[in-house]
């Protein structure tokens, strides 16, 4: 559809020709406000609009009324729920997993517009005042009534989040405070409610972040996103493997839209005065989350949707992979060389080539190329290697399980015999994936866990790569919900199944996943998908990781040094400089895996191999720090790699910087992402908290982790030269960093009680 630049068509998705039988309904001021079991229930009348580009009430149509329920929770959460489909508000489902610290706050209404919580805070205000008029002309009609309601989730009267009745003139609207669409679909003549919208006002200088693994600049204002999971096919485009219906505002509040439906989010784009949300299903369930810091807001979001669990020590070591290894002999040769040349490594990953036919996923080792898989895995374990196995959630037409899966409805069912949709097809294989495993069906989930994965885990595999899952067969039937409502949620159901059986069999809860939706942070870990092995791929990956960390996820990784080559996707050689710089980024990431479409082992790049080995050894030296930070992230709102705004939310610069980040609390990392070996570096001024706990000089000082050089904060350093074997990483004076000084080949050889702690003193000369 061509862009029209009008709200009705570009945001509300109306047919620009106005030929479709659909109607827009606009919310008016509440007709009734009642208290009910601690909630405030507002009766909102909706007026049908004439079927035209300019809005005007269709006075021949009777108003329809729907309740808007306002509910409050500690800490600092206001929930808004309304449905035009008869849905019920839930507090426990696949996405929601309330923490015991989430407590209902009874609300009361004073009859004068104020909604007050039991703790005495005013959490909302309904504007009942009559707006003044100085009559001059009847050229334009009077504005239609609207619900003028402002919410204060943390009780701060300076941070009101108001519904937006955003218009140029009464006929020309750019956002609706609340509204929905009714549609008549042939051959049914009775209209049904299909889409619903809610909008909030925003400030001219307001910035936004989050919304999933968004491959965009730090500030997302001025953009509209389709929250519909799909194969991203890279990290530099609009497509998104991991959409999360949550954003963080620089005004220090977060907004979580509790839905799995296809939806749309405009962050000051269709109108710079409004944040707009459109759900393809006519139910709105919105959590407004207040707080003083991003971490506090993200912690409350995790209290609603679940905290990430701690991952095993070995997972923080280095993973070695490529697409793909094809035999036990090939893997053994690589693992033997890793050990002989003392490249520390913990995981060997087998991608698409361990089956009878590459990509034909049957959850069974090729008996010719892997004649003794249990012995093969045992030998690797004796060397300190854990084995990770690739698979996907689709059953191919030629797979040995296809008959059983079809007979028992373990996979999605075509709605007609002629249906040959391959909604799960990969980008790299022409295989016909006949159906998607139906995780909405308990028997199918049990079959996947116990018949497909459990034998592999009992054989000794430690992790399942839950690849794909962004797309499902959209023209098929599923057991519990239509595909349009399942598509986004599918990643969570898929990853939960693999995570649970892995934890049950191995004792370690872990997957290696690509897709995600709200709640998937409970089933780590996730990686950034098929990045290009280039400077653009490196920069795009970091952008995605920073936004992902602002969407509730603690653990995230990426393919070092990028997944695919360019210009020849499978066969162009890797730039050695990109390999080194991406390695440095990987060392200061949650998890570190080498993977891609051709050779990834460092000895294939002899000119840089010694540099790479030093960085690998540093990764293991930092292991006590990494583990300590990871544990902190599972109990807070922090991710492992975090945007500068986490620690500097009131620094305007921080909301626009996407090429620097914190790794944990201590390290400010400035990766080099160009072939010039130069970059600009921004060192923030101290936050009020850090300034209060240090001398004035130390509070505004940064120390280079590798050289000990001391630099002042609160300023830019332009065109800084950074040799290829270095990366700028800075810490604060007085910081204490635990390190593991003994060299090891894997974490199996580590005794973390032997860690030593260094302090960044005036005598510090670098590690």
XYZ file of C-alpha atoms in Angstrom:
767
model
C 0.000 0.000 0.000
C 1.315 3.449 -0.885
C 1.760 5.874 1.981
C -0.953 8.533 2.186
C 0.297 10.428 5.253
C -3.182 10.273 6.762
C -3.877 8.585 10.074
C -6.970 6.706 8.950
C -5.132 4.861 6.193
C -1.487 4.673 7.231
C -2.000 3.867 10.903
C -5.561 2.566 11.302
C -5.153 0.431 8.160
C -8.363 1.514 6.443
C -8.758 0.896 2.736
C -7.638 4.159 1.033
C -10.352 3.708 -1.612
C -12.972 3.433 1.155
C -14.495 0.479 -0.719
C -14.231 -1.936 2.214
C -17.218 -2.200 4.552
C -15.518 -0.991 7.731
C -16.205 1.665 10.321
C -14.163 3.666 12.805
C -15.461 4.229 16.340
C -14.035 7.073 18.462
C -14.003 7.144 22.258
C -15.949 9.891 24.001
C -15.729 11.130 27.589
C -16.625 8.538 30.256
C -20.355 8.315 30.921
C -19.912 6.546 34.267
C -17.122 5.871 36.773
C -17.491 3.130 39.393
C -15.361 1.306 41.941
C -15.454 -2.489 41.674
C -13.355 -4.862 43.806
C -10.491 -2.394 44.014
C -10.591 -1.485 40.321
C -11.980 1.657 38.754
C -14.330 0.903 35.873
C -14.964 3.685 33.378
C -17.810 3.276 30.925
C -16.535 4.672 27.633
C -19.067 5.445 24.899
C -17.824 5.133 21.318
C -19.352 7.050 18.440
C -19.293 5.654 14.933
C -17.661 7.946 12.364
C -18.801 8.616 8.849
C -17.054 6.432 6.301
C -14.819 9.135 4.858
C -11.294 10.487 5.106
C -12.214 13.368 7.425
C -13.715 12.352 10.750
C -17.270 13.318 11.607
C -19.765 11.542 13.860
C -22.334 9.332 12.197
C -25.274 10.560 14.246
C -27.568 7.976 12.685
C -25.652 5.243 14.503
C -26.222 4.532 18.184
C -23.240 4.749 20.470
C -21.624 1.582 21.774
C -20.124 1.505 25.270
C -17.268 -0.604 26.593
C -15.632 -0.630 30.004
C -12.108 0.632 30.561
C -10.769 -1.060 33.695
C -8.039 0.732 35.646
C -6.077 -1.506 38.003
C -2.976 -0.706 40.054
C -0.116 -2.786 41.387
C 2.923 -2.228 43.498
C 5.555 -1.303 42.452
C 4.459 1.684 40.341
C 2.223 -0.047 37.783
C -1.116 1.091 36.364
C -2.954 -1.325 34.106
C -5.571 -0.353 31.505
C -7.828 -3.029 30.058
C -10.644 -2.750 27.575
C -12.120 -5.222 25.127
C -14.647 -5.039 22.342
C -14.619 -8.847 22.050
C -15.685 -9.989 25.512
C -12.208 -11.077 26.683
C -11.339 -11.352 30.365
C -8.393 -9.705 32.101
C -5.791 -12.318 33.095
C -2.918 -12.202 35.571
C -1.305 -15.485 34.575
C -0.760 -16.677 31.018
C 2.104 -17.590 28.699
C 3.472 -14.044 28.723
C 2.622 -12.970 32.265
C 4.400 -14.517 35.226
C 3.783 -12.226 38.186
C 6.480 -12.034 40.825
C 5.357 -12.431 44.465
C 6.414 -8.787 44.830
C 3.601 -7.701 42.489
C 0.706 -6.734 44.765
C -2.714 -5.323 43.890
C -3.336 -1.780 45.111
C -7.034 -1.056 45.722
C -8.215 2.131 44.027
C -10.875 4.632 44.987
C -12.600 7.444 43.100
C -13.398 10.763 44.751
C -16.126 11.819 42.301
C -14.086 14.860 41.246
C -11.830 13.126 38.740
C -9.100 11.742 41.002
C -8.297 8.020 41.187
C -6.308 7.317 44.329
C -4.497 4.200 45.526
C -4.638 2.740 49.019
C -1.113 4.092 49.617
C -2.426 7.628 49.191
C -0.920 8.319 45.773
C -3.050 9.791 43.008
C -2.567 7.414 40.075
C -4.971 8.953 37.557
C -7.059 12.025 36.910
C -10.126 12.378 34.729
C -10.373 15.936 33.474
C -13.990 16.941 34.126
C -13.466 20.638 33.531
C -15.267 22.554 30.811
C -12.712 23.857 28.363
C -13.025 27.640 27.855
C -14.380 28.978 24.571
C -13.811 32.424 23.032
C -16.219 32.122 20.120
C -15.065 33.673 16.868
C -16.117 31.447 13.936
C -18.292 28.514 12.916
C -16.025 27.673 9.993
C -14.997 24.418 11.695
C -17.301 22.130 13.693
C -16.867 21.767 17.425
C -14.455 19.008 18.472
C -15.969 15.678 19.372
C -15.902 14.730 23.067
C -12.893 12.756 24.281
C -11.718 10.950 27.415
C -9.155 13.359 28.894
C -7.454 11.000 31.342
C -3.911 11.222 32.707
C -2.111 8.406 34.516
C 0.671 8.631 37.119
C 1.980 5.078 37.637
C 4.545 6.117 40.280
C 2.393 8.917 41.703
C 4.699 11.632 40.346
C 2.489 14.560 39.237
C 5.296 15.782 36.941
C 5.250 12.586 34.871
C 1.659 12.318 33.725
C 0.931 9.958 30.811
C -2.187 11.342 29.147
C -4.463 9.832 26.544
C -3.980 11.709 23.276
C -6.867 13.261 21.386
C -4.507 14.554 18.713
C -5.999 16.578 15.861
C -5.257 19.542 13.616
C -8.922 20.426 13.311
C -11.979 18.495 14.498
C -12.260 16.603 11.185
C -8.524 15.952 10.805
C -7.277 13.515 13.439
C -3.699 12.282 13.822
C -4.270 9.992 16.841
C -7.214 8.703 18.874
C -7.203 8.339 22.663
C -9.144 5.111 22.267
C -10.912 3.674 19.268
C -11.771 0.525 17.377
C -12.893 -0.687 13.976
C -15.888 -2.761 13.028
C -15.781 -4.746 9.811
C -18.280 -6.650 7.727
C -16.592 -9.597 6.058
C -18.287 -11.419 3.209
C -20.423 -13.454 3.257
C -21.236 -12.444 6.866
C -23.257 -9.240 6.916
C -23.050 -8.730 10.691
C -20.169 -6.439 11.646
C -17.495 -7.695 14.034
C -14.934 -5.713 15.958
C -11.460 -6.160 14.553
C -8.848 -3.563 15.523
C -8.375 -1.337 18.558
C -6.105 1.624 19.229
C -4.833 3.604 22.202
C -2.610 6.689 22.126
C -0.663 8.706 24.670
C 0.712 12.215 24.436
C 4.459 12.664 24.135
C 6.784 15.596 24.637
C 8.690 17.289 21.781
C 12.081 16.121 23.114
C 10.979 12.673 24.304
C 13.150 9.709 23.316
C 12.248 6.025 23.141
C 14.108 2.720 23.211
C 13.376 -1.003 23.412
C 10.648 -2.731 21.346
C 12.827 -5.831 20.909
C 16.007 -6.522 18.984
C 15.604 -3.350 16.959
C 18.371 -2.746 14.406
C 17.974 1.002 14.638
C 19.535 4.078 16.208
C 19.289 4.472 19.964
C 16.411 6.957 19.944
C 13.460 5.368 18.167
C 11.297 8.496 18.039
C 9.910 9.258 14.598
C 9.503 5.592 13.656
C 6.623 3.144 13.308
C 7.135 -0.575 13.843
C 5.089 -3.576 12.785
C 5.321 -5.905 15.788
C 5.216 -9.075 13.766
C 8.014 -11.613 14.113
C 9.668 -12.695 10.903
C 13.013 -13.969 9.711
C 15.171 -10.856 9.969
C 17.515 -11.936 7.137
C 20.244 -9.747 8.501
C 20.654 -7.031 11.115
C 20.380 -3.878 9.027
C 16.752 -3.750 7.938
C 13.217 -3.315 9.284
C 12.583 -7.034 9.631
C 12.868 -8.257 13.191
C 13.421 -11.701 14.722
C 12.494 -10.461 18.190
C 9.672 -7.962 18.523
C 8.792 -7.116 22.122
C 5.686 -4.943 22.728
C 7.454 -2.761 25.292
C 9.105 0.639 25.075
C 11.057 2.781 27.517
C 10.586 6.553 27.519
C 13.163 9.183 28.480
C 10.436 10.609 30.713
C 11.162 7.581 32.943
C 8.239 5.293 32.342
C 7.792 2.064 30.439
C 4.796 0.758 28.535
C 4.046 -2.932 28.000
C 1.263 -3.947 25.617
C 0.146 -7.379 26.783
C -0.761 -9.146 23.557
C 0.548 -11.727 21.124
C -1.436 -10.294 18.224
C 0.017 -8.541 15.244
C 0.228 -4.908 16.242
C 1.726 -1.590 15.272
C 3.557 0.968 17.385
C 4.208 4.553 16.300
C 6.661 6.449 18.498
C 6.045 10.110 17.620
C 5.943 9.221 13.928
C 2.441 9.656 12.512
C 2.249 12.604 14.876
C 5.108 14.022 16.917
C 2.564 14.677 19.677
C 1.557 11.053 20.159
C 2.617 7.490 20.889
C 0.121 5.266 19.101
C -0.612 1.560 19.355
C -2.868 -0.484 17.102
C -3.774 -4.074 17.900
C -5.178 -6.229 15.112
C -7.496 -7.811 17.696
C -10.029 -5.541 19.428
C -8.649 -5.898 22.963
C -6.207 -3.553 24.683
C -4.253 -4.545 27.796
C -1.641 -1.933 28.695
C 0.753 -1.772 31.657
C 2.195 1.678 32.407
C 5.301 1.279 34.581
C 6.809 4.157 36.531
C 10.224 4.482 38.121
C 13.180 6.747 38.742
C 15.705 4.833 36.597
C 15.606 2.537 33.549
C 16.760 -0.357 35.738
C 13.868 0.171 38.149
C 11.355 0.243 35.278
C 12.851 -2.856 33.626
C 12.864 -4.665 36.968
C 9.121 -4.020 37.314
C 8.598 -5.237 33.750
C 10.398 -8.471 34.661
C 8.217 -8.736 37.773
C 5.278 -8.905 35.357
C 6.728 -11.211 32.692
C 9.448 -13.164 34.503
C 13.103 -12.862 35.438
C 15.843 -14.570 33.419
C 17.416 -17.516 35.280
C 21.149 -17.944 35.738
C 22.966 -19.850 33.023
C 25.666 -22.494 33.599
C 29.313 -21.453 33.903
C 30.361 -23.310 30.757
C 27.914 -21.308 28.631
C 29.932 -18.140 29.273
C 32.980 -19.746 27.659
C 33.681 -19.636 23.940
C 31.475 -21.560 21.487
C 32.989 -22.739 18.183
C 30.811 -23.422 15.168
C 30.282 -22.862 11.502
C 27.495 -23.665 9.046
C 28.293 -26.519 9.198
C 30.500 -29.392 10.374
C 29.673 -32.598 8.520
C 31.366 -35.438 10.415
C 32.759 -36.618 13.731
C 36.231 -36.718 12.182
C 36.026 -33.063 11.152
C 34.849 -31.991 14.613
C 37.491 -34.087 16.392
C 40.249 -32.577 14.284
C 39.114 -29.044 15.168
C 38.688 -29.806 18.874
C 42.082 -31.520 19.064
C 43.727 -28.476 17.501
C 41.924 -26.076 19.858
C 43.362 -27.989 22.787
C 46.843 -28.511 21.279
C 47.242 -24.798 20.541
C 45.570 -23.713 23.795
C 42.672 -21.767 22.397
C 40.307 -21.911 25.406
C 36.875 -23.150 24.341
C 33.877 -24.739 26.056
C 31.278 -25.568 23.412
C 31.339 -27.157 19.985
C 28.151 -26.559 18.036
C 26.898 -28.854 15.266
C 24.697 -26.930 12.869
C 22.653 -28.240 9.941
C 24.977 -31.051 8.831
C 24.657 -33.753 11.487
C 21.612 -35.390 9.819
C 21.402 -37.822 6.921
C 20.839 -34.858 4.590
C 21.947 -31.297 5.306
C 18.972 -29.315 6.635
C 16.670 -32.374 6.706
C 16.045 -32.164 10.451
C 15.184 -35.614 11.842
C 16.809 -35.317 15.277
C 19.034 -38.314 14.441
C 22.779 -38.444 13.731
C 23.918 -39.533 10.281
C 25.077 -43.133 10.952
C 27.856 -42.982 8.362
C 29.453 -39.675 9.315
C 28.701 -39.995 13.048
C 28.817 -43.803 13.539
C 29.046 -43.639 17.361
C 27.399 -40.381 18.450
C 27.357 -41.256 22.146
C 31.051 -42.131 22.095
C 31.769 -39.035 20.029
C 30.060 -36.771 22.585
C 31.741 -38.600 25.495
C 35.195 -38.071 23.961
C 34.516 -34.368 23.566
C 33.271 -34.159 27.148
C 36.526 -35.729 28.333
C 38.325 -32.856 26.597
C 36.121 -30.264 28.297
C 33.752 -29.641 25.355
C 29.975 -29.426 25.648
C 27.956 -30.235 22.512
C 25.207 -27.996 21.145
C 22.870 -29.294 18.405
C 20.943 -27.381 15.750
C 17.342 -28.127 14.829
C 14.174 -26.276 13.885
C 10.456 -26.577 14.737
C 9.221 -27.768 11.346
C 8.811 -31.294 10.010
C 9.929 -31.739 6.416
C 7.896 -33.771 3.973
C 10.811 -36.223 3.666
C 11.525 -36.584 7.390
C 11.159 -39.982 9.047
C 8.743 -38.485 11.615
C 6.316 -37.013 9.064
C 3.810 -39.875 9.139
C 3.635 -40.014 12.931
C 3.437 -36.233 13.178
C 0.562 -36.005 10.704
C -1.431 -38.925 12.120
C -1.294 -37.564 15.651
C -1.695 -33.901 14.706
C 1.666 -33.060 16.259
C 2.172 -30.561 13.442
C -0.080 -27.893 11.987
C -2.745 -29.211 9.645
C -3.473 -27.792 6.174
C -6.961 -26.349 5.986
C -7.439 -28.033 2.617
C -5.788 -30.861 0.720
C -4.593 -28.379 -1.906
C -2.715 -26.340 0.696
C 1.034 -26.776 0.184
C 2.190 -23.757 2.193
C 5.769 -23.910 3.439
C 5.588 -21.137 5.999
C 8.550 -22.570 7.840
C 10.904 -22.861 4.883
C 14.477 -21.749 5.502
C 16.432 -19.278 3.425
C 19.069 -21.866 2.576
C 17.109 -25.005 1.701
C 14.441 -25.886 -0.828
C 13.016 -28.557 1.473
C 9.239 -28.673 1.824
C 8.548 -28.160 5.522
C 5.133 -29.769 5.623
C 4.058 -28.451 9.011
C 4.998 -26.540 12.144
C 5.174 -28.439 15.440
C 2.016 -27.411 17.288
C 3.121 -26.320 20.762
C -0.442 -25.237 21.553
C -1.209 -28.979 21.824
C 0.097 -30.674 24.981
C 0.589 -34.042 23.289
C 2.665 -32.447 20.527
C 4.794 -30.610 23.087
C 5.381 -33.832 25.032
C 6.313 -35.625 21.803
C 8.821 -32.918 20.888
C 10.372 -32.956 24.359
C 10.456 -36.683 25.017
C 10.660 -38.328 21.600
C 12.819 -35.829 19.714
C 15.024 -33.964 22.203
C 15.313 -36.174 25.265
C 17.267 -39.018 23.558
C 19.833 -36.474 22.300
C 20.208 -34.915 25.732
C 20.501 -38.314 27.396
C 23.199 -39.121 24.848
C 25.185 -36.192 26.235
C 24.185 -33.071 24.268
C 24.025 -30.046 26.567
C 22.142 -27.456 24.517
C 19.577 -27.341 21.720
C 19.744 -24.508 19.229
C 16.083 -23.562 18.861
C 16.582 -21.944 15.486
C 13.798 -20.271 13.487
C 10.320 -19.999 15.025
C 9.685 -16.479 13.715
C 7.489 -17.837 10.911
C 4.853 -20.547 11.108
C 2.530 -22.044 8.516
C -0.071 -19.289 8.345
C -2.662 -21.171 6.267
C -2.703 -24.166 8.638
C -4.889 -25.051 11.595
C -3.466 -25.160 15.145
C -4.945 -26.828 18.197
C -5.622 -23.849 20.485
C -5.519 -20.585 18.532
C -5.543 -19.171 15.006
C -2.138 -18.688 13.353
C -2.424 -14.884 13.370
C -2.601 -14.901 17.180
C -0.006 -17.663 17.560
C 2.724 -16.353 15.251
C 4.363 -13.943 17.721
C 3.787 -16.166 20.753
C 5.158 -19.259 19.033
C 8.775 -18.498 19.972
C 7.920 -18.596 23.667
C 6.069 -21.928 23.494
C 8.856 -23.470 21.387
C 11.723 -22.272 23.555
C 9.957 -23.159 26.797
C 9.584 -26.764 25.673
C 13.267 -27.101 24.740
C 14.437 -25.268 27.863
C 12.354 -27.426 30.205
C 13.465 -30.782 28.829
C 17.104 -29.642 28.717
C 16.930 -28.584 32.355
C 15.192 -31.822 33.300
C 17.770 -34.084 31.647
C 21.040 -32.152 32.027
C 20.343 -30.003 35.070
C 21.191 -26.872 33.071
C 18.389 -24.683 31.768
C 19.545 -23.242 28.451
C 18.660 -22.926 24.763
C 20.291 -21.013 21.907
C 17.377 -19.153 20.349
C 16.782 -16.664 17.553
C 13.123 -15.566 17.771
C 11.536 -13.951 20.832
C 8.414 -12.313 22.230
C 7.499 -10.936 25.652
C 8.337 -13.518 28.338
C 11.053 -15.304 26.362
C 13.674 -13.844 28.712
C 12.685 -16.701 31.058
C 14.231 -19.173 28.582
C 17.724 -17.895 27.707
C 19.744 -17.461 25.760
C 19.126 -15.579 22.503
C 21.447 -14.525 19.721
C 21.234 -11.879 17.029
C 20.613 -13.932 13.910
C 22.194 -13.810 10.478
C 24.411 -10.721 10.525
C 26.602 -9.750 7.590
C 30.323 -10.175 8.225
C 31.074 -6.489 7.734
C 31.335 -3.240 9.640
C 27.634 -2.637 8.948
C 26.817 -6.069 10.334
C 28.868 -5.391 13.457
C 27.226 -2.002 14.053
C 23.739 -3.382 13.386
C 24.298 -6.264 15.776
C 25.261 -3.923 18.605
C 22.230 -1.708 18.000
C 19.971 -4.767 18.163
C 21.606 -6.022 21.346
C 21.261 -2.679 23.112
C 17.553 -2.387 22.331
C 17.044 -6.044 23.273
C 18.579 -5.325 26.669
C 16.084 -2.466 27.018
C 13.257 -4.942 26.381
C 13.655 -7.152 29.457
C 16.364 -9.585 28.294
C 19.557 -10.141 30.289
C 21.510 -12.501 28.022
C 22.228 -11.993 24.332
C 24.903 -13.040 21.878
C 25.810 -12.688 18.207
C 27.705 -14.569 15.535
C 31.416 -13.699 15.610
C 32.608 -12.417 13.105
C 29.235 -12.143 11.406
C 27.177 -14.953 9.893
C 27.403 -14.530 6.129
C 29.949 -13.197 3.706
C 29.594 -10.404 1.212
C 29.178 -10.041 -1.712
C 29.053 -13.824 -2.197
C 26.813 -14.980 0.647
C 28.508 -18.330 1.247
C 31.945 -17.959 -0.269
C 33.522 -14.515 0.036
C 36.464 -14.515 2.464
C 36.210 -12.759 5.826
C 38.010 -9.482 6.370
C 40.625 -10.220 9.074
C 40.116 -6.763 10.604
C 36.398 -7.474 11.010
C 37.306 -10.822 12.596
C 39.499 -9.117 15.228
C 37.153 -6.239 15.994
C 34.151 -8.561 16.274
C 36.186 -10.837 18.552
C 36.847 -7.875 20.852
C 33.115 -7.101 20.915
C 32.445 -10.770 21.685
C 34.791 -10.790 24.684
C 32.691 -8.014 26.211
C 29.338 -9.644 25.461
C 27.093 -11.890 27.506
C 28.023 -14.954 25.451
C 30.542 -15.537 22.690
C 29.999 -17.855 19.746
C 31.888 -18.133 16.443
C 29.548 -19.131 13.631
C 28.992 -18.497 9.959
C 28.835 -19.658 6.397
C 32.535 -20.526 5.960
C 35.720 -21.027 8.012
C 35.528 -19.531 11.493
C 38.449 -21.199 13.331
C 41.166 -18.590 14.034
C 44.095 -20.540 12.530
C 42.597 -20.025 9.072
C 43.595 -16.365 9.530
C 47.282 -16.702 10.528
C 47.996 -12.985 10.340
C 45.609 -12.275 13.222
C 45.470 -15.646 15.047
C 47.904 -14.592 17.823
C 45.779 -11.485 18.522
C 42.613 -13.577 18.627
C 44.136 -16.103 21.039
C 45.080 -13.299 23.469
C 41.519 -12.015 23.471
C 40.159 -15.522 24.053
C 42.448 -15.879 27.050
C 41.242 -12.515 28.366
C 37.650 -13.749 28.128
C 38.479 -16.562 30.540
C 40.503 -14.223 32.755
C 37.353 -12.096 33.130
C 35.144 -15.089 33.987
C 34.680 -14.262 37.728
C 33.559 -10.737 36.797
C 31.233 -12.076 34.069
C 29.607 -14.612 36.396
C 29.105 -12.032 39.134
C 27.479 -9.593 36.716
C 25.289 -12.322 35.218
C 23.963 -13.237 38.653
C 23.169 -9.584 39.324
C 21.250 -9.395 36.046
C 18.959 -12.275 37.056
C 17.807 -10.356 40.140
C 17.438 -6.843 38.728
C 16.371 -4.992 35.606
C 19.867 -4.963 34.150
C 21.047 -6.768 31.010
C 24.655 -7.885 30.604
C 25.314 -5.389 27.826
C 23.480 -2.179 28.497
C 23.002 1.126 26.734
C 24.670 4.137 28.339
C 21.246 5.476 29.291
C 20.923 2.736 31.936
C 23.514 4.514 34.067
C 23.050 8.029 32.675
C 19.299 8.442 32.050
C 19.420 12.233 32.416
C 22.321 12.667 30.014
C 20.799 13.689 26.678
C 23.831 12.335 24.836
C 23.262 8.862 26.254
C 19.867 8.570 24.534
C 21.586 8.932 21.156
C 24.715 6.771 21.512
C 24.500 3.269 20.051
C 28.178 2.438 19.463
C 29.268 2.358 23.121
C 27.854 0.330 25.978
C 28.381 -0.924 29.492
C 29.389 -4.551 29.934
C 28.068 -5.166 33.390
C 28.364 -2.277 35.796
C 32.107 -1.625 35.628
C 33.223 -1.649 31.973
C 32.435 1.102 29.486
C 33.209 -0.490 26.100
C 33.886 1.461 22.895
C 34.276 -1.068 20.058
C 36.001 0.003 16.863
C 33.766 -0.595 13.855
C 35.756 0.626 10.875
C 38.944 -0.182 8.963
C 40.585 3.112 9.926
C 41.430 2.013 13.481
C 39.971 5.248 14.817
C 36.803 6.321 16.566
C 35.209 9.109 18.587
C 34.773 8.295 22.280
C 32.233 9.783 24.662
C 33.009 9.495 28.382
C 29.921 10.429 30.411
C 29.976 12.669 33.429
C 29.332 10.850 36.705
C 25.791 9.941 37.655
C 24.547 11.578 40.887
C 24.872 8.223 42.683
C 28.515 7.646 41.702
C 29.449 11.282 42.313
C 28.147 11.073 45.865
C 30.357 8.075 46.681
C 33.726 9.345 45.381
C 35.993 12.341 45.530
C 35.201 15.070 43.023
C 38.246 14.217 40.922
C 37.669 10.459 40.910
C 33.941 10.855 40.211
C 34.703 12.540 36.906
C 37.642 10.319 35.946
C 37.755 7.323 33.639
C 40.682 4.872 33.563
C 41.672 2.847 30.495
C 41.430 -0.811 31.556
C 44.458 -1.842 29.479
C 46.828 1.123 29.804
C 45.855 2.839 33.054
C 45.525 6.187 31.244
C 43.222 8.564 33.136
C 40.762 10.775 31.231
C 38.154 13.288 32.325
C 34.469 12.500 31.840
C 31.636 14.658 30.581
C 33.203 15.195 27.164
C 34.006 13.749 23.734
C 37.427 12.627 22.537
C 37.502 12.838 18.761
C 39.334 10.700 16.200
C 41.127 8.548 18.769
C 43.605 6.108 17.237
C 43.076 2.486 18.352
C 45.543 -0.140 17.045
C 43.976 -3.355 15.786
C 45.010 -5.372 18.840
C 43.379 -2.899 21.263
C 39.867 -1.803 22.208
C 38.996 1.186 24.409
C 37.479 -0.060 27.679
C 37.171 2.275 30.662
C 36.496 1.852 34.371
C 36.073 4.217 37.324
C 38.759 4.758 39.968
C 38.118 2.560 42.974
C 36.431 -0.179 40.943
C 37.194 -3.714 42.148
C 37.383 -6.379 39.433
C 37.590 -10.130 40.150
C 39.866 -12.024 37.746
C 40.986 -15.620 37.156
C 44.725 -15.572 36.571
C 45.425 -19.271 35.918
C 45.314 -20.182 32.222
C 42.757 -22.856 31.359
C 41.501 -24.633 28.249
C 37.872 -24.653 29.436
C 35.781 -23.656 32.437
C 35.898 -27.305 33.590
C 39.423 -26.503 34.809
C 38.321 -23.462 36.809
C 37.995 -23.185 40.560
C 36.388 -19.771 40.961
C 37.336 -19.692 44.630
C 40.860 -18.976 43.363
C 39.765 -15.695 41.782
C 41.732 -12.598 42.786
C 40.443 -9.031 42.940
C 42.255 -6.005 41.602
C 41.365 -2.428 42.498
C 41.679 0.543 40.168
C 44.002 2.706 42.231
C 46.303 5.581 41.323
C 49.043 3.006 40.707
C 46.966 0.944 38.258
C 48.800 0.412 34.950
C 46.297 -1.853 33.165
C 45.471 -5.550 33.157
